[in-house]
Short mmCIF file of C-alpha atoms in Angstrom, two decimals:
data_model
loop_
_atom_site.label_atom_id
_atom_site.label_comp_id
_atom_site.label_asym_id
_atom_site.label_seq_id
_atom_site.Cartn_x
_atom_site.Cartn_y
_atom_site.Cartn_z
CA MET A 30 93.38 146.17 47.92
CA GLU A 31 90.27 147.91 49.20
CA LYS A 32 89.72 148.28 52.95
CA GLU A 33 86.75 145.83 52.75
CA GLU A 34 88.94 143.17 51.11
CA LEU A 35 91.63 143.55 53.77
CA GLN A 36 89.04 143.36 56.55
CA PHE A 37 87.64 140.20 54.94
CA ILE A 38 91.10 138.55 54.86
CA ALA A 39 91.68 139.49 58.52
CA SER A 40 88.34 138.05 59.62
CA GLN A 41 88.92 134.85 57.62
CA LEU A 42 92.35 134.39 59.23
CA LYS A 43 90.76 134.87 62.64
CA LYS A 44 87.79 132.57 61.98
CA PRO A 45 87.56 130.92 58.53
CA GLU A 46 84.01 130.57 57.18
CA GLY A 47 82.30 129.49 53.96
CA GLU A 48 83.91 128.41 50.69
CA LYS A 49 86.68 131.01 50.98
CA GLY A 50 87.37 129.70 54.48
CA ILE A 51 88.41 126.29 53.15
CA GLU A 52 90.82 127.94 50.68
CA MET A 53 92.16 130.12 53.48
CA ALA A 54 92.68 127.07 55.73
CA ASN A 55 94.64 125.24 53.02
CA MET A 56 96.76 128.32 52.41
CA MET A 57 97.33 128.81 56.16
CA HIS A 58 98.45 125.20 56.53
CA GLU A 59 101.00 125.55 53.72
CA THR A 60 102.25 128.97 54.81
CA ASN A 61 102.46 128.12 58.51
CA VAL A 62 103.69 124.52 58.37
CA ASN A 63 107.25 125.40 59.49
CA MET A 64 105.90 127.37 62.44
CA THR A 65 103.57 124.50 63.37
CA LEU A 66 106.33 121.89 63.20
CA SER A 67 108.63 124.13 65.26
CA SER A 68 105.94 124.47 67.93
CA ILE A 69 105.38 120.69 68.01
CA ARG A 70 109.12 119.89 68.07
CA ASN A 71 109.53 122.13 71.11
CA LEU A 72 107.02 119.97 73.01
CA HIS A 73 109.40 116.96 72.92
CA ILE A 74 106.43 114.63 72.59
CA SER A 75 106.80 111.24 74.26
CA LYS A 76 104.76 108.08 74.73
CA GLY A 77 101.31 108.53 76.25
CA ASP A 78 101.24 112.34 76.08
CA ASN A 79 97.90 114.15 76.35
CA ILE A 80 98.19 117.04 73.89
CA LEU A 81 95.97 120.08 73.42
CA GLU A 82 96.09 122.50 70.50
CA LEU A 83 94.29 125.84 70.43
CA GLY A 84 93.17 127.01 66.99
CA HIS A 85 94.19 124.01 64.86
CA GLY A 86 92.76 125.22 61.54
CA ASN A 87 92.25 122.23 59.24
CA ALA A 88 94.74 120.18 61.40
CA ALA A 89 96.46 118.78 58.32
CA HIS A 90 99.60 118.60 60.51
CA LEU A 91 98.06 116.03 62.89
CA GLU A 92 99.47 113.02 61.06
CA TRP A 93 103.02 114.38 61.52
CA LEU A 94 102.33 115.02 65.21
CA MET A 95 101.00 111.48 65.73
CA LYS A 96 104.20 110.02 64.27
CA GLN A 97 106.27 111.62 67.06
CA SER A 98 105.47 108.84 69.54
CA SER A 99 102.93 106.16 70.49
CA HIS A 100 99.74 106.09 72.58
CA LEU A 101 99.16 109.81 72.08
CA LYS A 102 95.85 111.55 72.68
CA TYR A 103 95.27 114.79 70.79
CA TYR A 104 92.56 117.36 71.57
CA GLY A 105 91.91 120.31 69.28
CA LEU A 106 89.92 123.43 70.12
CA GLU A 107 88.56 125.76 67.43
CA MET A 108 86.36 128.85 67.29
CA SER A 109 85.51 128.20 63.64
CA GLU A 110 82.71 125.68 62.96
CA LEU A 111 84.14 125.22 59.44
CA MET A 112 87.63 124.34 60.72
CA PHE A 113 86.12 121.98 63.32
CA GLN A 114 84.34 120.11 60.48
CA GLU A 115 87.37 120.19 58.13
CA ALA A 116 89.74 118.90 60.82
CA ARG A 117 87.37 116.03 61.70
CA GLN A 118 87.07 115.11 58.02
CA ILE A 119 90.82 115.25 57.25
CA ASN A 120 91.65 113.29 60.43
CA ARG A 121 88.63 110.96 60.47
CA ASN A 122 90.83 107.88 61.03
CA TYR A 123 92.27 109.33 64.24
CA VAL A 124 88.80 110.48 65.31
CA SER A 125 87.24 107.04 64.74
CA GLN A 126 90.11 105.38 66.64
CA LYS A 127 89.53 107.82 69.53
CA GLN A 128 93.06 109.20 69.27
CA ALA A 129 91.93 112.69 68.23
CA PHE A 130 89.07 114.75 69.65
CA PHE A 131 87.93 118.06 68.18
CA LEU A 132 85.74 120.57 70.02
CA LEU A 133 84.43 124.09 69.48
CA TYR A 134 85.08 126.77 72.13
CA ASP A 135 84.62 130.50 72.63
CA GLY A 136 88.33 131.40 72.60
CA ASN A 137 88.28 132.28 76.32
CA VAL A 138 87.28 129.32 78.47
CA ILE A 139 89.00 125.96 77.92
CA PRO A 140 86.31 123.29 78.40
CA PHE A 141 88.48 120.75 80.23
CA PRO A 142 89.21 119.93 83.88
CA ASP A 143 92.34 121.05 85.74
CA ALA A 144 95.66 119.36 84.93
CA LYS A 145 94.20 117.40 81.98
CA PHE A 146 97.16 117.87 79.57
CA ASN A 147 100.91 117.61 79.82
CA LYS A 148 101.60 119.26 76.42
CA ILE A 149 99.78 122.26 74.93
CA PHE A 150 100.61 124.32 71.85
CA THR A 151 99.21 127.06 69.65
CA VAL A 152 100.44 128.65 66.42
CA ASN A 153 99.45 132.08 65.08
CA THR A 154 96.46 132.52 67.38
CA LEU A 155 97.97 134.98 69.88
CA TYR A 156 97.01 138.00 67.75
CA PHE A 157 93.31 137.20 68.25
CA TRP A 158 93.26 136.49 71.99
CA GLN A 159 90.57 138.70 73.55
CA GLU A 160 91.99 138.56 77.09
CA PRO A 161 95.54 137.22 76.77
CA VAL A 162 96.43 136.97 80.48
CA LYS A 163 93.11 135.26 81.30
CA LEU A 164 93.64 132.73 78.49
CA LEU A 165 97.21 132.07 79.67
CA MET A 166 95.79 131.38 83.13
CA GLU A 167 93.26 128.97 81.58
CA ILE A 168 96.12 127.18 79.80
CA TYR A 169 98.02 127.06 83.10
CA ARG A 170 94.95 125.58 84.81
CA VAL A 171 94.49 122.69 82.34
CA LEU A 172 98.23 121.93 82.26
CA ASP A 173 99.57 119.12 84.42
CA HIS A 174 102.36 119.65 86.97
CA LYS A 175 105.61 120.12 85.00
CA GLY A 176 103.58 120.28 81.78
CA ILE A 177 104.79 122.52 78.95
CA PHE A 178 103.11 125.02 76.65
CA SER A 179 104.57 125.97 73.27
CA LEU A 180 103.46 129.43 72.04
CA THR A 181 104.44 130.27 68.45
CA PHE A 182 103.86 133.63 66.79
CA ALA A 183 105.25 135.78 63.97
CA GLN A 184 107.10 138.88 65.14
CA GLU A 185 105.49 142.31 64.94
CA SER A 186 108.33 143.54 62.69
CA PHE A 187 107.11 141.12 60.00
CA MET A 188 103.37 141.22 60.72
CA LYS A 189 103.03 145.01 60.50
CA LYS A 190 104.19 144.86 56.85
CA LEU A 191 101.04 142.88 55.97
CA PRO A 192 98.24 145.28 55.01
CA PHE A 193 95.41 143.27 56.63
CA THR A 194 96.93 143.06 60.14
CA LYS A 195 95.66 146.52 61.06
CA PHE A 196 92.21 144.89 61.33
CA GLU A 197 91.40 142.39 64.13
CA PHE A 198 95.11 141.68 64.90
CA GLU A 199 97.03 142.55 68.07
CA LEU A 200 100.72 142.39 67.14
CA TYR A 201 103.47 141.15 69.46
CA ASN A 202 107.22 141.13 69.80
CA THR A 203 109.16 138.97 72.26
CA GLU A 204 109.37 141.68 74.93
CA LYS A 205 105.60 142.30 74.88
CA VAL A 206 104.91 138.55 75.23
CA GLU A 207 107.43 138.21 78.07
CA LYS A 208 105.73 141.08 79.96
CA MET A 209 102.41 139.29 79.55
CA ILE A 210 103.88 136.00 80.83
CA LEU A 211 105.23 137.80 83.93
CA LYS A 212 101.60 138.35 84.99
CA THR A 213 101.15 134.56 85.25
CA PRO A 214 102.86 131.79 87.31
CA PHE A 215 104.46 130.34 84.13
CA ASN A 216 108.24 129.99 83.84
CA ILE A 217 109.97 130.49 80.49
CA ASN A 218 111.76 127.23 79.68
CA ASN A 219 113.07 128.05 76.20
CA LEU A 220 112.87 130.78 73.58
CA GLU A 221 113.71 130.22 69.92
CA THR A 222 113.51 132.75 67.08
CA GLN A 223 113.87 131.72 63.44
CA THR A 224 113.71 133.40 60.05
CA GLU A 225 112.16 131.61 57.09
CA LYS A 226 111.42 132.55 53.50
CA ILE A 227 107.74 132.43 52.57
CA LYS A 228 105.79 133.45 49.50
CA SER A 229 103.81 136.64 49.91
CA LYS A 230 100.31 137.12 48.51
CA THR A 231 101.92 138.75 45.45
CA GLY A 232 104.18 135.74 44.90
CA GLU A 233 107.51 137.20 45.99
CA LEU A 234 109.73 135.62 48.65
CA VAL A 235 109.82 137.50 51.95
CA ASP A 236 111.60 136.84 55.24
CA ARG A 237 109.30 135.97 58.13
CA VAL A 238 110.69 136.11 61.65
CA PHE A 239 108.83 133.91 64.13
CA THR A 240 109.35 132.90 67.74
CA THR A 241 108.41 129.90 69.85
CA ILE A 242 108.34 130.49 73.60
CA VAL A 243 108.16 127.33 75.70
CA LEU A 244 106.49 127.82 79.08
CA GLU A 245 106.57 125.41 81.99
CA LYS A 246 104.18 124.98 84.88
#
C-alpha cells in the first residue's frame, strides 16, 4: 500500500468520516467485538448502573450491553460526527426510551459532572489519546466512589505489525500503561490478557494479543 493509503486508514480508524467511514465502522465492530465484550464483561454490570463509553464507534454492541442487567443508563462519547449519527440510528429504540444518550466531545474534556458514572469503559481508543494522563484524570473525576473503569487495548507487539499504525497511533504494552496509571490516583483492580485469532486485511488468520486493565477509584 502507498503511504497515502495507510495514512487514510489510520485517520479513518481514529475518526471515521464519509462513506468509507461507515464501512470502516462496520469492519471495526466485527474485528473488535471480542475486545468490546471482554471490556464490558469486566465491568460486572448490575441493576441501575450508569455507564459511560468513550469512542463507541457505531455502538452495534449496545444491545448486548443492555441485556446484562435492568434499569441501565448508557452514555456514549464520540469525536466522529459520523459515528455519533450511526450509533443514534442503530440504537434509536434505546435513544427514544431515554436509556441511551450519545454526545460528541473533543477527546480531552468529558462533558459531565463529577461522580456521574459508576462504570466506564473504552476499547481501542488509547492509541489516539492526545494527553493520556489528563484524560485518565477526567475519567477519574466523572467516576463515582468505588466506580470502575475498564481499559481495553491491543498490545504493541501485535499493533506494530500493522503497516498503518506508524501514522497517528501511539502504541502501548502493559508496562507502559501501568506507568501511566501510576501518575493518577487509580488502583489496578484486575488485569487480563488474551490472544484471539482475527482475519487480517489480506484475509489470513493472525493472532492478536489484547489486554483489559480494570481500574478502581
